Amino acid sequence: MVLKISRSLLWLERWSIYGLLIGLIGGISAVIFSLLVSAVESLLILQVVGDIATRSTISTIHCLIPLVVALGGLISGIIVYTFAPEAEGHGTDAVISSVHLLWGKIRRRVPIVKIISSAITIGTGGSAGKEGPIAQVGAGFGSWLADTLNLNDEDRRTMVLCGVAAGIAAIFRAPLGAAIFAIEVLYRRDMEIPALVPTVISSIVAYSVFVSFMGSTRVFHVPTYEIPSLYTLCFYALLGVILGVLALVYVKVFYSMRDSIFRRLPGPKILAPTLGGLSTGLLALLYPQILGPGYEWIQHAILGDLDPYLMIILAFTKILATSFTIASGGSGGVFAPSLFIGAMMSGALGRLLHTVFPKIDPTSFTVVGMAAFFAGAAKVPLASILMVAEMSGSYELLVPAIIASVISYTISGKSTIYESQVRSRIESLSHLSEVSLSILRSIRVGDIMTRNVTVISPKDRAIDVLKLSRENGHSGHPVVLNGKLVGIVTHRDIMKIDPSKLDRILVEEIMTRNLVTTTPEETLDVVIDKMYRHGVGRLLVVDPECPQKLIGIVTEKDIIRTYEELIHEYLKSHPKP
């Protein structure tokens, strides 16, 4: 008993120190990020937008809005795709993926790239928020600190979650909600409970650092409101149903736009966030309220200053604008846009219902709706409730917020804006050891690799390889000369070429010659480590006796498919009670 208490104290002492360190880093990072966003806003978008939302006509300078937002997407895209492609999009999903697949390993350059690119995207009017960027920034510093302190994989994951909690606690002045968010966001139906104490410590420290520089004013000012009665609680249940359906629409539009439009665009990847920014800017000519995170318009919704029919329109246009900005690869978070969507739709419903049922308080509806919508869209009901309560100081609304959020969470089903979420800890690759420590080490490359590989010649033209990729759907092709493996060409290599020169450029001019390979006898844990260290999504399989003899290829998809099959078999043989 004494030994157990001693070990517990040692663990708590250790994580108090780690939490303090990452909290300090996260808080300072949040200060820098906030100041950088404000600087970009004051230099660009505020000068162009001015008071457009209150004018009846659009002046010539306001027509520059699409160009400014597109420019932000272009610059952000150049920075991201040049230095850290994993920093694209909304950030939090990349952190979730890193925790599940890479044990929290994040390249050291990612936080810097994310801070700069996100500040540009948000500051130039992109429909995005600070949650995703600061989560990835904090997570990146947590991963770096874990490596610096030579921590094991389990502790690195916890450090990453501490970084997420620290960044979000600071930016949104919501330490408790941020700590819960960090342990809840990984799963649709589970939590990373062992990390709760460390994330609380880092959140409180980061919050304290941030407010000492930026002040402790709450994000939203909520005027006097009527505490819901038992009679009105049924209307909050109705609100949960409506917002749950809207969350389904939001997620569907977001990923349909990404997969059907932006990922199919020809040419360099930087064109997608540029087009996304341009589309957002054009939409903003009609509804400028959708630019940026939209906190000031959420405040107007809380105060009841907006027409309810306009609010409904703004909810749907914000879904489009956020999809344009982030699904295209623009760097920014989805939390603030989600609050905007939830506030507009619930505020409008509250105003309309109030005309028929005077006991319904529109202000309460607006605040509760923010929590309920994000609970359904992101599968973080507890964090949503706590964060909105802390951001607005509306703790008396916890009961209706719980009712609406739980219903929204249930109605939206498996749909989530964070596609890297898994159902529970048992389905996370990082927790595979809890199921069987030896599974990855027991699977050989030869068991899952693709043997019939389409190869190309060094003398083939780039245009022919591009056509081949479109025919077979493969993004990479090995290059073989006289039966010997000499290189590999990927779709990304070809996309770097001027389209007018595709029929003149030969494979040997663009192929990668320094190959990362594996052998049939290597196990999947070794393969995953190689993919991470070299930043590749596939490995060529060669004969160990003759390294230039190609015998197959193994990809991330092969590994994930195999893993899912193993988990499915495990769940069938170990049903939940």
Coordinates of C-alpha atoms in Angstrom, one line a residue:
M1 CA 0.0 0.0 0.0
V2 CA 2.8 2.4 0.9
L3 CA 4.7 1.5 -2.3
K4 CA 1.6 2.2 -4.4
I5 CA 1.1 5.6 -2.7
S6 CA 4.8 6.4 -3.3
R7 CA 4.5 5.5 -7.0
S8 CA 1.4 7.6 -7.3
L9 CA 3.1 10.6 -5.8
L10 CA 6.1 10.2 -8.1
W11 CA 3.7 10.1 -11.1
L12 CA 1.9 13.2 -9.9
E13 CA 5.1 15.1 -9.2
R14 CA 6.5 14.2 -12.6
W15 CA 3.3 15.3 -14.5
S16 CA 3.0 18.4 -12.4
I17 CA 6.4 19.5 -13.8
Y18 CA 5.6 18.3 -17.3
G19 CA 2.2 20.1 -17.2
L20 CA 3.8 23.2 -15.9
L21 CA 6.3 23.2 -18.8
I22 CA 3.9 22.6 -21.6
G23 CA 1.4 25.0 -20.0
L24 CA 4.0 27.8 -20.1
I25 CA 4.9 27.0 -23.7
G26 CA 1.2 26.7 -24.7
G27 CA 0.2 29.9 -23.1
I28 CA 3.1 31.9 -24.6
S29 CA 2.3 30.3 -28.0
A30 CA -1.3 31.3 -27.7
V31 CA -0.3 34.9 -27.0
I32 CA 2.0 35.1 -30.0
F33 CA -0.6 33.5 -32.2
S34 CA -3.4 35.9 -31.1
L35 CA -1.1 38.9 -31.6
L36 CA -0.1 37.7 -35.1
V37 CA -3.7 37.1 -36.2
S38 CA -4.6 40.6 -34.9
A39 CA -1.7 42.1 -36.8
V40 CA -2.6 40.5 -40.1
E41 CA -6.3 41.5 -39.6
S42 CA -5.4 45.2 -39.0
L43 CA -3.0 45.3 -41.9
L44 CA -5.3 43.7 -44.5
I45 CA -8.9 42.6 -44.0
L46 CA -10.1 45.4 -41.7
Q47 CA -8.8 48.0 -44.0
V48 CA -10.8 46.5 -46.9
V49 CA -13.9 45.4 -45.1
G50 CA -14.5 48.4 -42.9
D51 CA -18.1 48.7 -42.1
I52 CA -19.4 46.9 -45.2
A53 CA -21.9 44.9 -43.1
T54 CA -23.8 48.0 -42.2
R55 CA -23.8 49.6 -45.7
S56 CA -26.5 49.2 -48.3
T57 CA -24.0 49.4 -51.2
I58 CA -20.6 47.8 -51.9
S59 CA -17.9 50.3 -52.7
T60 CA -15.0 49.6 -55.1
I61 CA -12.5 48.9 -52.3
H62 CA -14.9 46.3 -50.9
C63 CA -14.6 44.4 -54.2
L64 CA -11.0 43.6 -53.1
I65 CA -12.3 41.2 -50.5
P66 CA -12.2 38.1 -52.7
L67 CA -8.7 39.0 -53.8
V68 CA -7.5 39.5 -50.2
V69 CA -9.0 36.2 -49.0
A70 CA -7.6 34.4 -52.0
L71 CA -4.2 35.9 -51.4
G72 CA -4.4 34.6 -47.9
G73 CA -5.2 31.2 -49.1
L74 CA -2.3 31.3 -51.7
I75 CA 0.3 32.5 -49.2
S76 CA -0.9 30.0 -46.6
G77 CA -0.8 27.2 -49.1
I78 CA 2.7 28.0 -50.3
I79 CA 4.0 28.0 -46.7
V80 CA 2.2 24.8 -45.7
Y81 CA 2.8 22.7 -48.8
T82 CA 6.5 23.8 -49.0
F83 CA 7.5 23.2 -45.4
A84 CA 4.9 20.9 -43.6
P85 CA 2.0 19.5 -45.7
E86 CA 0.6 17.9 -42.5
A87 CA -0.3 21.4 -41.3
E88 CA -3.0 21.8 -43.9
G89 CA -6.7 22.0 -42.9
H90 CA -8.1 22.4 -39.4
G91 CA -5.2 21.0 -37.4
T92 CA -7.0 19.1 -34.7
D93 CA -7.7 16.2 -37.0
A94 CA -4.0 16.0 -37.8
V95 CA -3.3 15.8 -34.1
I96 CA -5.9 13.1 -33.6
S97 CA -4.3 11.1 -36.5
S98 CA -0.9 11.6 -35.0
V99 CA -2.0 10.3 -31.6
H100 CA -3.7 7.2 -33.1
L101 CA -1.2 6.2 -35.8
L102 CA 2.2 7.7 -34.8
W103 CA 2.1 7.7 -31.0
G104 CA 2.0 11.5 -30.9
K105 CA 5.0 12.0 -33.1
I106 CA 4.9 15.5 -34.8
R107 CA 7.7 17.1 -36.8
R108 CA 9.3 20.0 -35.0
R109 CA 8.6 22.4 -37.8
V110 CA 4.9 21.9 -37.7
P111 CA 4.0 24.4 -34.9
I112 CA 5.9 27.3 -36.5
V113 CA 4.4 26.6 -39.9
K114 CA 0.9 26.2 -38.4
I115 CA 1.1 29.5 -36.5
I116 CA 2.2 31.5 -39.5
S117 CA -0.1 29.9 -42.1
S118 CA -3.2 30.0 -39.8
A119 CA -2.6 33.6 -38.8
I120 CA -2.5 34.5 -42.5
T121 CA -5.7 32.5 -43.3
I122 CA -7.7 33.9 -40.4
G123 CA -6.2 37.4 -40.6
T124 CA -7.1 37.8 -44.3
G125 CA -10.8 36.8 -43.7
G126 CA -10.8 33.0 -44.1
S127 CA -13.8 31.4 -42.5
A128 CA -11.8 29.6 -39.8
G129 CA -11.0 29.8 -36.1
K130 CA -8.1 29.5 -33.8
E131 CA -8.9 26.1 -32.1
G132 CA -7.4 23.8 -34.7
P133 CA -4.2 25.8 -35.2
I134 CA -3.5 26.3 -31.5
A135 CA -4.3 22.6 -30.9
Q136 CA -1.7 21.5 -33.4
V137 CA 0.8 24.1 -32.3
G138 CA 0.4 23.0 -28.6
A139 CA 0.5 19.4 -29.6
G140 CA 3.7 19.9 -31.7
F141 CA 5.5 21.6 -28.8
G142 CA 4.3 18.7 -26.6
S143 CA 5.8 16.2 -28.9
W144 CA 9.0 18.1 -29.1
L145 CA 9.2 18.4 -25.3
A146 CA 8.6 14.6 -25.0
D147 CA 11.4 13.8 -27.4
T148 CA 13.7 16.3 -25.6
L149 CA 13.0 14.7 -22.3
N150 CA 13.3 11.2 -23.9
L151 CA 9.8 10.1 -22.8
N152 CA 8.3 6.8 -24.0
D153 CA 5.4 6.5 -26.5
E154 CA 2.7 6.6 -23.8
D155 CA 4.0 9.7 -22.2
R156 CA 4.5 11.4 -25.5
R157 CA 0.8 10.9 -26.3
T158 CA -0.1 12.5 -22.9
M159 CA 2.3 15.4 -23.6
V160 CA 0.6 16.0 -26.9
L161 CA -2.8 16.1 -25.3
C162 CA -1.4 18.5 -22.6
G163 CA -0.3 20.7 -25.5
V164 CA -3.7 20.6 -27.1
A165 CA -5.4 21.5 -23.7
A166 CA -2.9 24.3 -23.0
G167 CA -3.4 26.0 -26.3
I168 CA -7.2 25.8 -26.3
A169 CA -7.5 26.8 -22.6
A170 CA -5.5 29.9 -23.3
I171 CA -7.1 31.0 -26.6
F172 CA -10.7 30.5 -25.3
R173 CA -10.1 31.2 -21.6
A174 CA -11.7 27.9 -20.8
P175 CA -9.3 25.7 -18.8
L176 CA -11.6 23.0 -17.6
G177 CA -13.4 22.7 -21.0
A178 CA -10.1 22.6 -22.8
A179 CA -8.8 19.8 -20.6
I180 CA -11.9 17.7 -21.3
F181 CA -11.7 18.5 -25.0
A182 CA -8.2 17.2 -25.2
I183 CA -9.2 13.8 -23.8
E184 CA -12.6 13.6 -25.4
V185 CA -11.8 14.6 -29.0
L186 CA -9.8 11.5 -29.8
Y187 CA -12.9 9.2 -29.8
R188 CA -16.5 9.3 -30.7
R189 CA -17.6 7.1 -27.8
D190 CA -14.7 7.2 -25.3
M191 CA -12.2 9.4 -23.5
E192 CA -8.4 9.3 -22.7
I193 CA -9.1 9.3 -19.0
P194 CA -5.5 8.6 -17.8
A195 CA -4.5 12.0 -19.3
L196 CA -7.1 14.0 -17.4
V197 CA -4.9 15.2 -14.5
P198 CA -1.9 16.3 -16.7
T199 CA -4.2 18.1 -19.1
V200 CA -5.9 20.0 -16.3
I201 CA -2.5 21.1 -14.9
S202 CA -1.3 22.3 -18.3
S203 CA -4.7 24.0 -19.0
I204 CA -4.6 26.0 -15.8
V205 CA -1.0 27.1 -16.3
A206 CA -1.6 28.1 -19.9
Y207 CA -4.8 30.0 -19.0
S208 CA -2.9 31.9 -16.3
V209 CA -0.1 32.9 -18.7
F210 CA -2.5 34.0 -21.4
V211 CA -4.7 36.2 -19.2
S212 CA -1.7 37.8 -17.6
F213 CA -0.9 39.2 -21.0
M214 CA -4.3 39.5 -22.8
G215 CA -6.7 40.0 -19.9
S216 CA -9.3 37.8 -18.4
T217 CA -12.4 39.2 -20.2
R218 CA -14.7 36.4 -21.3
V219 CA -15.0 35.7 -25.0
F220 CA -18.8 36.5 -25.0
H221 CA -20.8 38.9 -22.9
V222 CA -24.2 37.4 -22.0
P223 CA -26.8 39.9 -20.6
T224 CA -29.4 39.0 -18.1
Y225 CA -31.4 36.0 -19.3
E226 CA -34.3 33.9 -17.9
I227 CA -33.3 30.6 -16.4
P228 CA -35.3 27.9 -18.2
S229 CA -38.2 26.3 -16.5
L230 CA -39.4 22.7 -16.8
Y231 CA -42.0 23.9 -19.3
T232 CA -39.3 25.3 -21.7
L233 CA -36.9 22.3 -21.4
C234 CA -38.9 20.4 -24.1
F235 CA -38.0 23.2 -26.5
Y236 CA -34.3 22.7 -25.9
A237 CA -34.9 19.0 -26.7
L238 CA -36.4 20.2 -30.0
L239 CA -33.4 22.4 -30.5
G240 CA -31.1 19.4 -30.0
V241 CA -32.9 17.5 -32.8
I242 CA -32.7 20.4 -35.3
L243 CA -29.0 21.1 -34.5
G244 CA -28.1 17.4 -34.7
V245 CA -29.6 17.3 -38.3
L246 CA -27.8 20.5 -39.1
A247 CA -24.5 19.0 -37.9
L248 CA -25.0 16.1 -40.3
V249 CA -25.5 18.6 -43.1
Y250 CA -22.4 20.5 -42.1
V251 CA -20.1 17.5 -42.0
K252 CA -21.5 16.2 -45.3
V253 CA -21.0 19.5 -47.1
F254 CA -17.5 19.9 -45.7
Y255 CA -16.1 16.5 -46.8
S256 CA -18.1 16.3 -50.0
M257 CA -16.6 19.7 -51.1
R258 CA -13.1 18.5 -50.1
D259 CA -13.4 15.1 -51.9
S260 CA -15.5 16.0 -54.9
I261 CA -14.0 19.4 -55.7
F262 CA -10.7 20.5 -54.1
R263 CA -8.9 17.1 -54.1
R264 CA -9.7 16.7 -57.8
L265 CA -8.3 20.0 -58.9
P266 CA -5.5 19.6 -61.4
G267 CA -2.2 21.4 -60.9
P268 CA -0.3 22.3 -57.7
K269 CA -1.9 21.8 -54.3
I270 CA -1.6 25.5 -53.5
L271 CA -4.4 26.2 -56.0
A272 CA -7.0 24.6 -53.8
P273 CA -6.7 27.0 -50.8
T274 CA -6.4 29.9 -53.2
L275 CA -9.7 28.9 -54.9
G276 CA -11.3 28.3 -51.5
G277 CA -10.3 31.7 -50.4
L278 CA -11.6 33.3 -53.6
S279 CA -14.9 31.5 -53.2
T280 CA -15.2 32.6 -49.5
G281 CA -14.5 36.2 -50.6
L282 CA -17.1 36.2 -53.3
L283 CA -19.7 34.9 -50.9
A284 CA -18.6 37.6 -48.4
L285 CA -19.6 40.3 -50.9
L286 CA -23.2 39.3 -50.1
Y287 CA -22.8 38.3 -46.5
P288 CA -19.6 39.8 -45.0
Q289 CA -20.5 38.5 -41.6
I290 CA -19.0 35.1 -42.6
L291 CA -15.5 36.5 -42.8
G292 CA -13.1 35.3 -40.1
P293 CA -14.1 33.4 -36.9
G294 CA -17.2 35.6 -36.5
Y295 CA -17.1 36.2 -32.7
E296 CA -18.5 39.8 -33.0
W297 CA -21.5 38.4 -35.0
I298 CA -22.1 35.7 -32.4
Q299 CA -22.1 38.5 -29.8
H300 CA -24.8 40.3 -31.9
A301 CA -26.8 37.1 -32.0
I302 CA -26.6 36.8 -28.2
L303 CA -27.7 40.4 -27.8
G304 CA -30.6 39.8 -30.2
D305 CA -29.5 42.5 -32.7
L306 CA -29.9 40.4 -35.8
D307 CA -33.0 39.6 -37.9
P308 CA -33.9 35.9 -37.4
Y309 CA -34.3 35.2 -41.1
L310 CA -30.9 36.7 -41.8
M311 CA -29.5 34.5 -39.0
I312 CA -30.8 31.3 -40.7
I313 CA -29.2 32.4 -44.0
L314 CA -25.9 33.2 -42.2
A315 CA -25.9 29.7 -40.6
F316 CA -25.9 28.0 -44.1
T317 CA -23.6 30.5 -45.7
K318 CA -21.1 29.9 -42.9
I319 CA -21.2 26.2 -43.6
L320 CA -20.3 27.0 -47.2
A321 CA -17.6 29.5 -46.3
T322 CA -16.0 27.2 -43.8
S323 CA -16.0 24.4 -46.3
F324 CA -14.4 26.7 -48.9
T325 CA -11.7 27.8 -46.5
I326 CA -10.7 24.7 -44.6
A327 CA -11.8 21.8 -46.8
S328 CA -9.7 23.3 -49.6
G329 CA -6.6 23.0 -47.4
G330 CA -6.6 26.4 -45.8
S331 CA -5.1 26.5 -42.3
G332 CA -7.7 27.2 -39.6
G333 CA -10.0 25.7 -37.0
V334 CA -13.6 24.5 -37.1
F335 CA -14.6 25.4 -33.5
A336 CA -15.3 29.1 -34.0
P337 CA -17.2 28.6 -37.3
S338 CA -19.3 25.8 -35.5
L339 CA -20.1 28.2 -32.7
F340 CA -21.2 30.8 -35.3
I341 CA -23.4 28.3 -37.1
G342 CA -25.0 27.0 -33.9
A343 CA -25.5 30.5 -32.5
M344 CA -27.2 31.8 -35.7
M345 CA -29.5 28.8 -36.1
S346 CA -30.5 28.5 -32.5
G347 CA -30.8 32.3 -32.0
A348 CA -33.1 32.5 -35.0
L349 CA -35.3 29.6 -33.7
G350 CA -35.3 31.2 -30.2
R351 CA -36.5 34.5 -31.6
L352 CA -39.2 32.9 -33.8
L353 CA -40.5 30.6 -31.0
H354 CA -40.5 33.6 -28.5
T355 CA -43.2 35.3 -30.6
V356 CA -45.5 32.3 -30.0
F357 CA -44.2 31.1 -26.6
P358 CA -43.1 34.2 -24.7
K359 CA -41.5 32.2 -21.9
I360 CA -38.7 31.1 -24.3
D361 CA -35.6 33.2 -23.9
P362 CA -33.8 33.8 -27.2
T363 CA -30.5 34.6 -25.5
S364 CA -30.5 31.3 -23.6
F365 CA -31.4 29.5 -26.9
T366 CA -28.4 31.1 -28.6
V367 CA -25.9 30.2 -26.0
V368 CA -27.2 26.6 -25.6
G369 CA -27.2 26.2 -29.4
M370 CA -23.5 26.9 -29.7
A371 CA -22.7 24.0 -27.4
A372 CA -25.3 21.6 -28.9
F373 CA -24.2 22.1 -32.5
F374 CA -20.5 21.5 -31.8
A375 CA -21.4 18.5 -29.6
G376 CA -23.1 16.9 -32.6
A377 CA -20.6 18.0 -35.2
A378 CA -17.4 17.1 -33.3
K379 CA -18.6 14.3 -30.9
V380 CA -17.4 16.2 -27.8
P381 CA -20.6 16.8 -25.9
L382 CA -19.0 17.3 -22.4
A383 CA -16.3 19.6 -23.7
S384 CA -18.8 21.6 -25.7
I385 CA -21.0 22.2 -22.7
L386 CA -18.1 23.2 -20.4
M387 CA -16.3 25.4 -22.9
V388 CA -19.3 27.4 -23.9
A389 CA -20.2 27.8 -20.2
E390 CA -16.7 29.1 -19.4
M391 CA -16.5 31.4 -22.5
S392 CA -19.9 33.0 -21.7
G393 CA -20.2 32.6 -17.9
S394 CA -23.6 31.1 -18.4
Y395 CA -23.4 28.2 -15.9
E396 CA -27.1 28.4 -15.1
L397 CA -27.8 27.0 -18.6
L398 CA -26.0 23.7 -18.0
V399 CA -29.1 21.7 -17.7
P400 CA -30.7 22.8 -21.1
A401 CA -27.2 22.6 -22.6
I402 CA -26.9 19.0 -21.5
I403 CA -30.3 18.1 -22.9
A404 CA -29.7 19.8 -26.3
S405 CA -26.1 18.6 -26.6
V406 CA -26.8 14.9 -25.8
I407 CA -29.7 14.9 -28.3
S408 CA -27.7 16.6 -31.0
Y409 CA -24.8 14.2 -30.3
T410 CA -27.1 11.2 -30.6
I411 CA -29.0 12.4 -33.7
S412 CA -25.8 13.1 -35.6
G413 CA -24.7 9.5 -35.2
K414 CA -21.2 8.6 -36.4
S415 CA -20.9 11.7 -38.5
T416 CA -18.0 13.9 -37.3
I417 CA -16.0 16.9 -38.5
Y418 CA -12.9 15.1 -37.1
E419 CA -12.7 12.2 -39.5
S420 CA -9.6 10.7 -37.7
Q421 CA -11.7 10.0 -34.6
V422 CA -12.2 6.3 -33.8
R423 CA -15.0 4.8 -31.8
S424 CA -13.0 3.9 -28.7
R425 CA -9.6 3.3 -27.3
I426 CA -9.6 -0.3 -28.5
E427 CA -9.7 0.9 -32.1
S428 CA -6.7 3.3 -31.7
L429 CA -3.5 2.0 -33.1
S430 CA -1.6 3.7 -30.3
H431 CA -3.5 1.5 -27.8
L432 CA -3.0 -1.6 -29.8
S433 CA -0.7 -2.8 -27.0
E434 CA -3.7 -2.9 -24.8
V435 CA -5.2 -5.5 -27.1
S436 CA -2.1 -7.4 -28.0
L437 CA 1.5 -6.0 -27.8
S438 CA 2.7 -8.4 -30.5
I439 CA 0.1 -7.9 -33.3
L440 CA 2.2 -5.4 -35.4
R441 CA 5.3 -7.4 -34.8
S442 CA 3.6 -10.6 -35.9
I443 CA 2.6 -9.4 -39.3
R444 CA 5.2 -9.5 -42.1
V445 CA 5.2 -7.2 -45.1
G446 CA 5.0 -10.2 -47.3
D447 CA 1.6 -11.1 -45.9
I448 CA 0.0 -7.8 -46.9
M449 CA 2.0 -6.4 -49.8
T450 CA 0.7 -6.0 -53.4
R451 CA 2.8 -8.2 -55.7
N452 CA 1.6 -7.3 -59.1
V453 CA 3.0 -3.8 -59.3
T454 CA 2.7 -1.6 -62.4
V455 CA 6.2 -0.4 -63.2
I456 CA 7.4 2.3 -65.6
S457 CA 10.6 3.0 -67.5
P458 CA 13.0 5.9 -67.1
K459 CA 12.4 6.8 -70.7
D460 CA 8.6 7.1 -70.3
R461 CA 7.1 10.6 -70.6
A462 CA 5.6 12.3 -67.7
I463 CA 2.3 12.7 -69.6
D464 CA 2.1 8.9 -70.0
V465 CA 2.6 8.3 -66.3
L466 CA -0.1 10.9 -65.5
K467 CA -2.5 9.0 -67.8
L468 CA -1.5 5.7 -66.1
S469 CA -2.2 7.2 -62.7
R470 CA -5.6 8.2 -63.8
E471 CA -6.3 4.8 -65.2
N472 CA -5.2 2.7 -62.2
G473 CA -5.7 5.2 -59.4
H474 CA -2.1 4.7 -58.1
S475 CA -0.3 7.8 -56.9
G476 CA 3.2 6.3 -57.1
H477 CA 4.9 4.0 -59.7
P478 CA 8.3 2.3 -59.3
V479 CA 10.8 2.9 -62.1
V480 CA 12.6 -0.2 -63.4
L481 CA 15.4 -0.4 -66.0
N482 CA 16.5 -3.8 -67.3
G483 CA 14.9 -5.6 -64.4
K484 CA 16.5 -3.4 -61.8
L485 CA 14.7 -0.9 -59.5
V486 CA 16.2 2.6 -60.1
G487 CA 13.6 5.0 -58.7
I488 CA 10.0 6.0 -58.0
V489 CA 7.7 8.7 -59.4
T490 CA 4.7 10.0 -57.5
H491 CA 1.7 12.0 -58.6
R492 CA 3.2 14.9 -56.6
D493 CA 6.4 14.8 -58.6
I494 CA 4.4 15.1 -61.8
M495 CA 2.2 17.9 -60.5
K496 CA 5.3 20.1 -60.0
I497 CA 5.9 20.1 -63.8
D498 CA 4.6 22.9 -66.1
P499 CA 1.6 21.3 -67.8
S500 CA 2.9 22.4 -71.2
K501 CA 6.0 20.4 -70.7
L502 CA 4.5 17.1 -69.6
D503 CA 4.9 15.5 -73.0
R504 CA 8.6 16.4 -73.1
I505 CA 9.8 15.6 -69.6
L506 CA 11.1 12.1 -69.1
V507 CA 10.6 10.0 -65.9
E508 CA 14.4 9.9 -65.3
E509 CA 14.4 13.7 -64.9
I510 CA 11.9 13.8 -62.1
M511 CA 12.1 10.4 -60.3
T512 CA 13.3 10.0 -56.8
R513 CA 16.5 7.9 -56.8
N514 CA 17.2 7.7 -53.0
L515 CA 14.6 5.0 -52.2
V516 CA 13.1 3.9 -48.9
T517 CA 12.5 0.2 -49.2
T518 CA 11.5 -2.8 -47.1
T519 CA 11.7 -6.6 -47.4
P520 CA 9.0 -9.3 -47.1
E521 CA 10.4 -10.4 -43.7
E522 CA 10.2 -7.0 -42.0
T523 CA 7.2 -6.5 -39.7
L524 CA 4.6 -3.7 -39.7
D525 CA 6.0 -1.9 -36.7
V526 CA 9.3 -1.4 -38.6
V527 CA 7.4 -0.3 -41.7
I528 CA 5.4 2.3 -39.8
D529 CA 8.5 3.7 -38.3
K530 CA 10.2 4.0 -41.7
M531 CA 7.1 5.8 -43.2
Y532 CA 7.1 8.3 -40.3
R533 CA 10.8 9.0 -40.4
H534 CA 10.9 9.5 -44.1
G535 CA 7.5 11.2 -44.6
V536 CA 6.3 8.7 -47.2
G537 CA 3.0 6.8 -47.7
R538 CA 4.4 3.7 -49.4
L539 CA 7.5 1.5 -49.3
L540 CA 8.8 -0.5 -52.2
V541 CA 9.4 -4.2 -51.3
V542 CA 12.7 -5.6 -52.5
D543 CA 14.5 -8.9 -52.4
P544 CA 16.8 -8.9 -49.4
E545 CA 19.4 -10.8 -51.4
C546 CA 19.1 -8.4 -54.3
P547 CA 18.0 -4.9 -53.2
Q548 CA 17.5 -3.8 -56.8
K549 CA 14.9 -6.5 -57.5
L550 CA 11.4 -5.2 -57.0
I551 CA 8.9 -7.8 -55.7
G552 CA 6.0 -5.7 -54.4
I553 CA 4.8 -2.5 -52.7
V554 CA 3.1 -1.8 -49.3
T555 CA 1.1 1.4 -48.6
E556 CA -0.5 3.1 -45.6
K557 CA -3.9 1.9 -46.9
D558 CA -2.6 -1.7 -46.8
I559 CA -1.6 -1.3 -43.1
I560 CA -4.8 0.4 -42.1
R561 CA -6.9 -2.2 -43.9
T562 CA -5.1 -5.0 -42.2
Y563 CA -5.4 -3.3 -38.8
E564 CA -9.1 -2.7 -39.2
E565 CA -9.6 -6.4 -40.1
L566 CA -7.7 -7.5 -37.0
I567 CA -9.7 -5.1 -34.8
H568 CA -12.9 -6.4 -36.3
E569 CA -11.9 -10.0 -35.6
Y570 CA -10.9 -9.0 -32.0
L571 CA -14.2 -7.2 -31.4
K572 CA -16.1 -10.2 -32.7
S573 CA -14.3 -12.5 -30.3
H574 CA -14.5 -10.0 -27.4
P575 CA -18.0 -8.6 -27.5
K576 CA -18.7 -5.7 -25.1
P577 CA -20.8 -6.7 -22.0

